[in-house]
Coordinates of C-alpha atoms and ligand atoms in Angstrom, one line a residue:
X1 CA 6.8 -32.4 -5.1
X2 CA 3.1 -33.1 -4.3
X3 CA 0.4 -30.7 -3.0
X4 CA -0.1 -31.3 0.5
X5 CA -3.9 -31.1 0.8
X6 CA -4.5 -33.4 -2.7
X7 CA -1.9 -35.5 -3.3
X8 CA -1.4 -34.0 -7.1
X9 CA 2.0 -32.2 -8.6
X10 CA 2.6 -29.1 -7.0
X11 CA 3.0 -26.0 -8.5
X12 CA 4.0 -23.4 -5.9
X13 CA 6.8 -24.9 -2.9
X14 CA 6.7 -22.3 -0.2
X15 CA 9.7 -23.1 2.1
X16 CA 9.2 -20.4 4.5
X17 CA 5.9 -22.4 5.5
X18 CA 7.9 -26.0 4.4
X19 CA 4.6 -26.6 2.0
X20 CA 3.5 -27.0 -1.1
X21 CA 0.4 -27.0 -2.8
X22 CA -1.3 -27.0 -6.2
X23 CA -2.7 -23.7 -7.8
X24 CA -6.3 -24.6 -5.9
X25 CA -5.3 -25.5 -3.0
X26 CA -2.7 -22.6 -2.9
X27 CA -5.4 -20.1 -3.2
X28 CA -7.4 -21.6 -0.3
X29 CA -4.1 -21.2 1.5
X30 CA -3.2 -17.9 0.8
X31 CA -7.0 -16.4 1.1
X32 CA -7.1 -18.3 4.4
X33 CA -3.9 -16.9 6.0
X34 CA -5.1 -13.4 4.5
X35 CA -8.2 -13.5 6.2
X36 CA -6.5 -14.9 9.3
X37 CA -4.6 -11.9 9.9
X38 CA -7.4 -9.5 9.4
X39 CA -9.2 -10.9 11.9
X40 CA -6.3 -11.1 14.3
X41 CA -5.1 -7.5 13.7
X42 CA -9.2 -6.0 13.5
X43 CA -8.1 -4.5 9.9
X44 CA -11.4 -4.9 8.3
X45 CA -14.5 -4.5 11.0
X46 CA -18.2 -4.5 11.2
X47 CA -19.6 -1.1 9.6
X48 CA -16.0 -0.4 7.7
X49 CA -16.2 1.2 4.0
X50 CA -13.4 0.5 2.6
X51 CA -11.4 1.6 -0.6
X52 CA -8.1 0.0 -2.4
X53 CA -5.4 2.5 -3.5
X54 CA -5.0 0.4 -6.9
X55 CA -1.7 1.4 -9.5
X56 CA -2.3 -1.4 -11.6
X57 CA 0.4 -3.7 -10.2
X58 CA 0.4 -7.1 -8.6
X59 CA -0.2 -6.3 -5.3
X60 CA -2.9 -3.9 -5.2
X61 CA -5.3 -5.6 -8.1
X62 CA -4.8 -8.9 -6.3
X63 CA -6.4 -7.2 -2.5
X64 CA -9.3 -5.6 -4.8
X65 CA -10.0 -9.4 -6.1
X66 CA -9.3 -11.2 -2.8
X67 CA -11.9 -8.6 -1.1
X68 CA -14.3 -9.4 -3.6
X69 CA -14.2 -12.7 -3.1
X70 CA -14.6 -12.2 0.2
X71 CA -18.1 -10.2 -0.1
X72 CA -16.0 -7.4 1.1
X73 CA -17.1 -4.3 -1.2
X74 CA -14.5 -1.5 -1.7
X75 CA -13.7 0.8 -4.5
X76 CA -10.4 2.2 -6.0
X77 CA -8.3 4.9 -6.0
X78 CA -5.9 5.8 -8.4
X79 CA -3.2 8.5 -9.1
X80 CA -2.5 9.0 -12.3
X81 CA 1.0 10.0 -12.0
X82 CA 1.3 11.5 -15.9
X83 CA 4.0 8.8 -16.5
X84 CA 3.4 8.4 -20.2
X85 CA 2.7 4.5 -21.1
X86 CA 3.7 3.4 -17.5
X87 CA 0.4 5.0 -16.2
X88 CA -1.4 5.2 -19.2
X89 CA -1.2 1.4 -19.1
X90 CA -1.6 0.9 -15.7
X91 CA -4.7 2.5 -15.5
X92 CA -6.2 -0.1 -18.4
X93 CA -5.7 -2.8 -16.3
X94 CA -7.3 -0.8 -13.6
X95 CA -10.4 0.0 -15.2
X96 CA -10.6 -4.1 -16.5
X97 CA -10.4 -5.3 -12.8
X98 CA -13.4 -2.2 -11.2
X99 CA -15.4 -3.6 -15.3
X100 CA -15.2 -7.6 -13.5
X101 CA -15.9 -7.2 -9.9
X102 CA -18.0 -4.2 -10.9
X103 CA -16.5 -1.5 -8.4
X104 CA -16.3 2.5 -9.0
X105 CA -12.9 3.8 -9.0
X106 CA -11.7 7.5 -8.1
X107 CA -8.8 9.0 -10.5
X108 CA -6.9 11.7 -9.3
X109 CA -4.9 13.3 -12.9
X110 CA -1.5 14.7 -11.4
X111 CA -1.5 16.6 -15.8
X112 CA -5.2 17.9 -14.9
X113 CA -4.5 19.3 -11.5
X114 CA -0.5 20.6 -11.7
X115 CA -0.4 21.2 -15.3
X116 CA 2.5 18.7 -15.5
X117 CA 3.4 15.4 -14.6
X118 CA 5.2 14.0 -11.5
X119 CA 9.1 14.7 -12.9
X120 CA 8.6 18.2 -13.3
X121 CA 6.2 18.2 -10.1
X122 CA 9.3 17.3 -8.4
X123 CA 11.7 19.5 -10.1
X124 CA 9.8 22.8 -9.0
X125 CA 9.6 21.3 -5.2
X126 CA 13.5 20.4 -6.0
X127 CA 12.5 16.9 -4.6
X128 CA 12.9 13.6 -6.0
X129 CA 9.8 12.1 -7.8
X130 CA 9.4 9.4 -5.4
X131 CA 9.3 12.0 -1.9
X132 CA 6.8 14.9 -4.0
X133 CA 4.8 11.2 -5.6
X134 CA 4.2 10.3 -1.9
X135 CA 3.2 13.4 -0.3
X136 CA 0.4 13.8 -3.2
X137 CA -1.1 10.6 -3.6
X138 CA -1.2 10.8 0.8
X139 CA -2.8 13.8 0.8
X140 CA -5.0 12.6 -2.5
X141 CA -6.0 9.5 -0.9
X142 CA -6.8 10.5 2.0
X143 CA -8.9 13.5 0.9
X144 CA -11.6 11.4 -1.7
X145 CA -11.6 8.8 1.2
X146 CA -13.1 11.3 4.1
X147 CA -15.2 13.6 0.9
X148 CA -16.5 10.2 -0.3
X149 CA -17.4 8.5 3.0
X150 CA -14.8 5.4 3.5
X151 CA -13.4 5.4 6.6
X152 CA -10.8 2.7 6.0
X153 CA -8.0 2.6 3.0
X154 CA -6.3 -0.4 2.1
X155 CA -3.1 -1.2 0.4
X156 CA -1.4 -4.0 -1.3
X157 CA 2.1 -3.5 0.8
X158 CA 3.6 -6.8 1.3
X159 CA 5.8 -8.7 3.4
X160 CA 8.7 -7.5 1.4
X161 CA 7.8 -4.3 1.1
X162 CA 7.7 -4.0 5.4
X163 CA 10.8 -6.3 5.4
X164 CA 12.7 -4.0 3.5
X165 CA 11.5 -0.5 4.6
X166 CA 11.7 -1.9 8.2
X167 CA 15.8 -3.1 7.3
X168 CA 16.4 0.3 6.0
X169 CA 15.1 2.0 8.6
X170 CA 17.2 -0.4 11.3
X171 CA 20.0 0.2 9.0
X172 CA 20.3 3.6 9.6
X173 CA 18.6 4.0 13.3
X174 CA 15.9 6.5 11.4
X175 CA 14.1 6.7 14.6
X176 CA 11.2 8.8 13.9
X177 CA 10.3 5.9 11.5
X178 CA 10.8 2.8 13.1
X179 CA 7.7 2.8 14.6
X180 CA 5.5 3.8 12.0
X181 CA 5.8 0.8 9.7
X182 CA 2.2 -0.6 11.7
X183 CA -0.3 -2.7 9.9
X184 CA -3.0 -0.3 10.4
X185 CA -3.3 3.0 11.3
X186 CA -6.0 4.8 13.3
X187 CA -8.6 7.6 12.0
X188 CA -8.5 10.9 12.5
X189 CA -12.5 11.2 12.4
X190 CA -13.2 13.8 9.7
X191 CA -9.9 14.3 8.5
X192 CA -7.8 11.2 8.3
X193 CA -8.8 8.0 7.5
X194 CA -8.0 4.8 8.8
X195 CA -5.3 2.7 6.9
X196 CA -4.8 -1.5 6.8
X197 CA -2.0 -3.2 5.1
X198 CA -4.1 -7.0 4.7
X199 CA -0.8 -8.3 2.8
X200 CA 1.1 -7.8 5.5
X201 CA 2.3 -11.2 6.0
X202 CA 2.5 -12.2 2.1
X203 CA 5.7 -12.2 0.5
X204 CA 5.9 -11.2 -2.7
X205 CA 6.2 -14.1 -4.5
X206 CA 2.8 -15.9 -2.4
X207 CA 1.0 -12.6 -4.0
X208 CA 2.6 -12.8 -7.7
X209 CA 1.1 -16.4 -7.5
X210 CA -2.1 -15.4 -5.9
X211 CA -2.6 -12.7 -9.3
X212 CA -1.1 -15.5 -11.5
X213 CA -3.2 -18.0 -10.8
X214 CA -6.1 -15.8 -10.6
X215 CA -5.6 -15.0 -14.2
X216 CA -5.4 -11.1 -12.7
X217 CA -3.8 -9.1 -16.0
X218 CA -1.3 -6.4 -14.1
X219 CA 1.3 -4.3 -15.5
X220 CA 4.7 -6.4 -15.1
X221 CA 7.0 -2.8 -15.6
X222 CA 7.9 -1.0 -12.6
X223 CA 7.5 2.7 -11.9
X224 CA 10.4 4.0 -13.8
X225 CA 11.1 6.1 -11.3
X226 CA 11.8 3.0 -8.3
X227 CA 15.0 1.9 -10.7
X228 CA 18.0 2.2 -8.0
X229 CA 15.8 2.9 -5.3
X230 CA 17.9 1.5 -1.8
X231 CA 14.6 -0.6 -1.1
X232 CA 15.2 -2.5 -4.1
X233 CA 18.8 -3.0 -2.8
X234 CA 17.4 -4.2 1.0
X235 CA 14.5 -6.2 -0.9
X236 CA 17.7 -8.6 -2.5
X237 CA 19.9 -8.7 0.3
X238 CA 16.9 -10.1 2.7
X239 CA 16.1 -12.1 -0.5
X240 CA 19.7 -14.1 -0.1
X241 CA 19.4 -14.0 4.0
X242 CA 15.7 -15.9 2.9
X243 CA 17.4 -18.6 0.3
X244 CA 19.8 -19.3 2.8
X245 CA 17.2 -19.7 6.0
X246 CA 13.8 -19.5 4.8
X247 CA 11.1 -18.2 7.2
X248 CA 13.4 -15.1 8.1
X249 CA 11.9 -11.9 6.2
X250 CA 8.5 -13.6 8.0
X251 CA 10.2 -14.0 11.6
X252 CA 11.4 -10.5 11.0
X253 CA 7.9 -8.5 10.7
X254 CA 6.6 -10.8 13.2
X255 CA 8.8 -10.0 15.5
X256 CA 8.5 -6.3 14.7
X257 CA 4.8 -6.7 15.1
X258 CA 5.2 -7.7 18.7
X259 CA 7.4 -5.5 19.7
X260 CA 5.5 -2.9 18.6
X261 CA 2.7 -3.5 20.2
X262 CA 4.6 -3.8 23.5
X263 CA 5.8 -0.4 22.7
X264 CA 2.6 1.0 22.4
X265 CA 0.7 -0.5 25.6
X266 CA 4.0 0.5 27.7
X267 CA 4.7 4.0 26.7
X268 CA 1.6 5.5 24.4
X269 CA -1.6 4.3 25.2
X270 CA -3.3 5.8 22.3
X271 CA -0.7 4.8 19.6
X272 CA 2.4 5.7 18.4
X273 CA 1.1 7.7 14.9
X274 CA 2.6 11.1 14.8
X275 CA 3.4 11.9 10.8
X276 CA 0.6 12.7 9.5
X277 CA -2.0 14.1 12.2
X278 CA 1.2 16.6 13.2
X279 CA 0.0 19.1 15.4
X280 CA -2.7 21.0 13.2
X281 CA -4.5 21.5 9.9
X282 CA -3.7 23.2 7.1
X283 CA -5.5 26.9 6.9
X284 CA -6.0 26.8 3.4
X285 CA -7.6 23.4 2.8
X286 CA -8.3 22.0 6.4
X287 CA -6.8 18.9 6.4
X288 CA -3.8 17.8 8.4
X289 CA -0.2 19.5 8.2
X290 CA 2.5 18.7 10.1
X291 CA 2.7 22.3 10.6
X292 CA 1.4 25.6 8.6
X293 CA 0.3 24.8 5.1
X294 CA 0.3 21.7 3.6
X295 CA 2.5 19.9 1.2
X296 CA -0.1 19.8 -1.3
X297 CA -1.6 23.0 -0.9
X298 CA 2.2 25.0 -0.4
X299 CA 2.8 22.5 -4.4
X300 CA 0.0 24.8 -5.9
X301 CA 1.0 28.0 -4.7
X302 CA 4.7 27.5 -5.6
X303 CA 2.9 26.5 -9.4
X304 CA 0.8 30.0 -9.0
X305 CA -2.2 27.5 -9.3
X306 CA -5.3 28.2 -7.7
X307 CA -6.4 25.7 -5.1
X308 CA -8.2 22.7 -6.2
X309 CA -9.2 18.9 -5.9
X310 CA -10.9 17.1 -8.5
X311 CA -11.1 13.7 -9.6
X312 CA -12.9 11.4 -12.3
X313 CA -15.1 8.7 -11.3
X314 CA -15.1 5.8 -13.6
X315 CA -17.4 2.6 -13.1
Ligands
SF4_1 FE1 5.7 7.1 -6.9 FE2 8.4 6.7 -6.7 FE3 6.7 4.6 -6.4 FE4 7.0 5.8 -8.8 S1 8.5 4.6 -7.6 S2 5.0 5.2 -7.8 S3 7.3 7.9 -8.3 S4 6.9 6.4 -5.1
ZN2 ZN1 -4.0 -29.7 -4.1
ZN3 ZN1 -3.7 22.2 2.5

């Protein structure tokens, strides 16, 4: 197989796209489409500051170096989850991309703020880690982004990621999230920012490469905490649908895409976000709750901890 811009052995076939290049020209490829799709979908626009939410994996350290190849300056964020070597390690590989493109990153210590980490988090909520690790690092996120001035946060969430999330949520008719899974979505001036999903498009594999070939050192190991997870589950079975007709998991999210958008101009002319914006603010911190107190704020007072937010700064 030969690379379709230079004529040398290829090293990546993507069939989905029936082309293959060589590790060069695959780059060019893949920082192209990126870019392509930021401008289409207006993720990244004149006067933005944006921040990554960086854990050390693949997907997220590979946006923090596209973006700096772009001339596109953003800082980190990380949540340090208190998930022994897992994050200790992640967070090494964090600090050695922010020490080469020389960017500042935020890190929020779950241990430092809740006295424990994210298991036993979870176990006083009497939630799973995943659902009590998602409502923090939201509320997290979001808070260093509007106290520190970016108005835009960006994730590494890929085409699999979407594809799967999106397949579960068909799966089981979950209405109230079908229509959430958007590329971007809007600010809430002063208390939410707004979020874009660049990778969108990318499978997984196109932004594995994109890190390999980068020479981008990532943590290989999984959160121990996504073993049996059902997205794992839909992320294989759309992986065999793929092998068998390549160019579906993309059609799929397209598709979506469009539909979505259809959605919004015909019924909700402002968009379709209702999760986190809810229908007012927390009264002890300010920021949005779906209703009464929010999730973080209710975590502290079920710990008998008095309210606070405070992060390290590194870089
Ligand atoms: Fe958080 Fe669960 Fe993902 Fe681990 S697998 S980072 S606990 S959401
Ligand atoms: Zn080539
Ligand atoms: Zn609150």
């Amino acid at each position: 197989m030969k690379c379709r811009i230079c004529g040398q052995a290829a090293s990546i076939a993507l069939r989905s796209h029936k082309i293959a290049f060589c590790d060069t020209h695959f780059l060019i490829f893949f920082e192209k489409r990126v870019q392509t799709t930021i401008r289409r979908y207006a993720l990244i626009q004149s006067g933005d500051r944006p921040i990554v939410a960086v854990s050390g994996g693949k997907d997220s350290l590979s946006l923090w170096l596209f973006l700096h190849r772009m001339g596109i300056a953003a800082d980190g964020i990380y949540v340090d989850l208190g998930i022994g070597d897992y994050s200790r390690i992640s967070l090494e590989k964090i600090k050695a991309v922010a020490d080469t493109i020389g960017k500042k990153v935020y890190i929020f210590h779950v241990p430092d703020i809740f006295q424990r980490g994210i298991r036993e988090v979870a176990k006083v909520l009497r939630r799973v880690p995943c659902s009590a690790c998602g409502m923090i690092k939201r509320y997290v996120m979001n808070r260093i982004c509007v106290e520190k001035g970016y108005n835009l946060l960006l994730t590494g969430h890929n085409l699999d990621d979407e594809a799967a999330a999106l397949f579960g949520n068909v799966l089981y008719w979950k209405k109230d999230y079908l229509w959430k899974k958007d590329i971007s979505l809007d600010e809430d001036e002063g208390h939410l920012s707004r979020k874009a999903k660049p990778f969108f498009l990318c499978s997984e594999r196109e932004v594995a490469a994109y890190a390999i070939i980068s020479g981008i050192d990532y943590i290989y190991d999984e959160c121990p905490f996504s073993k049996g997870a059902k997205t794992i589950m839909y992320k294989n079975v759309l992986g065999n649908i793929e092998e068998a007709s390549p160019g579906t998991k993309l059609m799929f999210i397209k598709g979506y895409l469009k539909e979505l958008q259809e959605m919004k101009q015909r019924f909700l002319p402002g968009n379709l976000r209702t999760d986190e914006a809810g229908d007012g603010y927390c009264g002890v911190c300010g920021y949005p709750s779906g209703g009464g107190m929010c999730g973080y704020c209710r975590t502290l007072q079920k710990l008998e901890i008095p309210y606070t937010v405070e992060f390290e700064e590194y870089g």
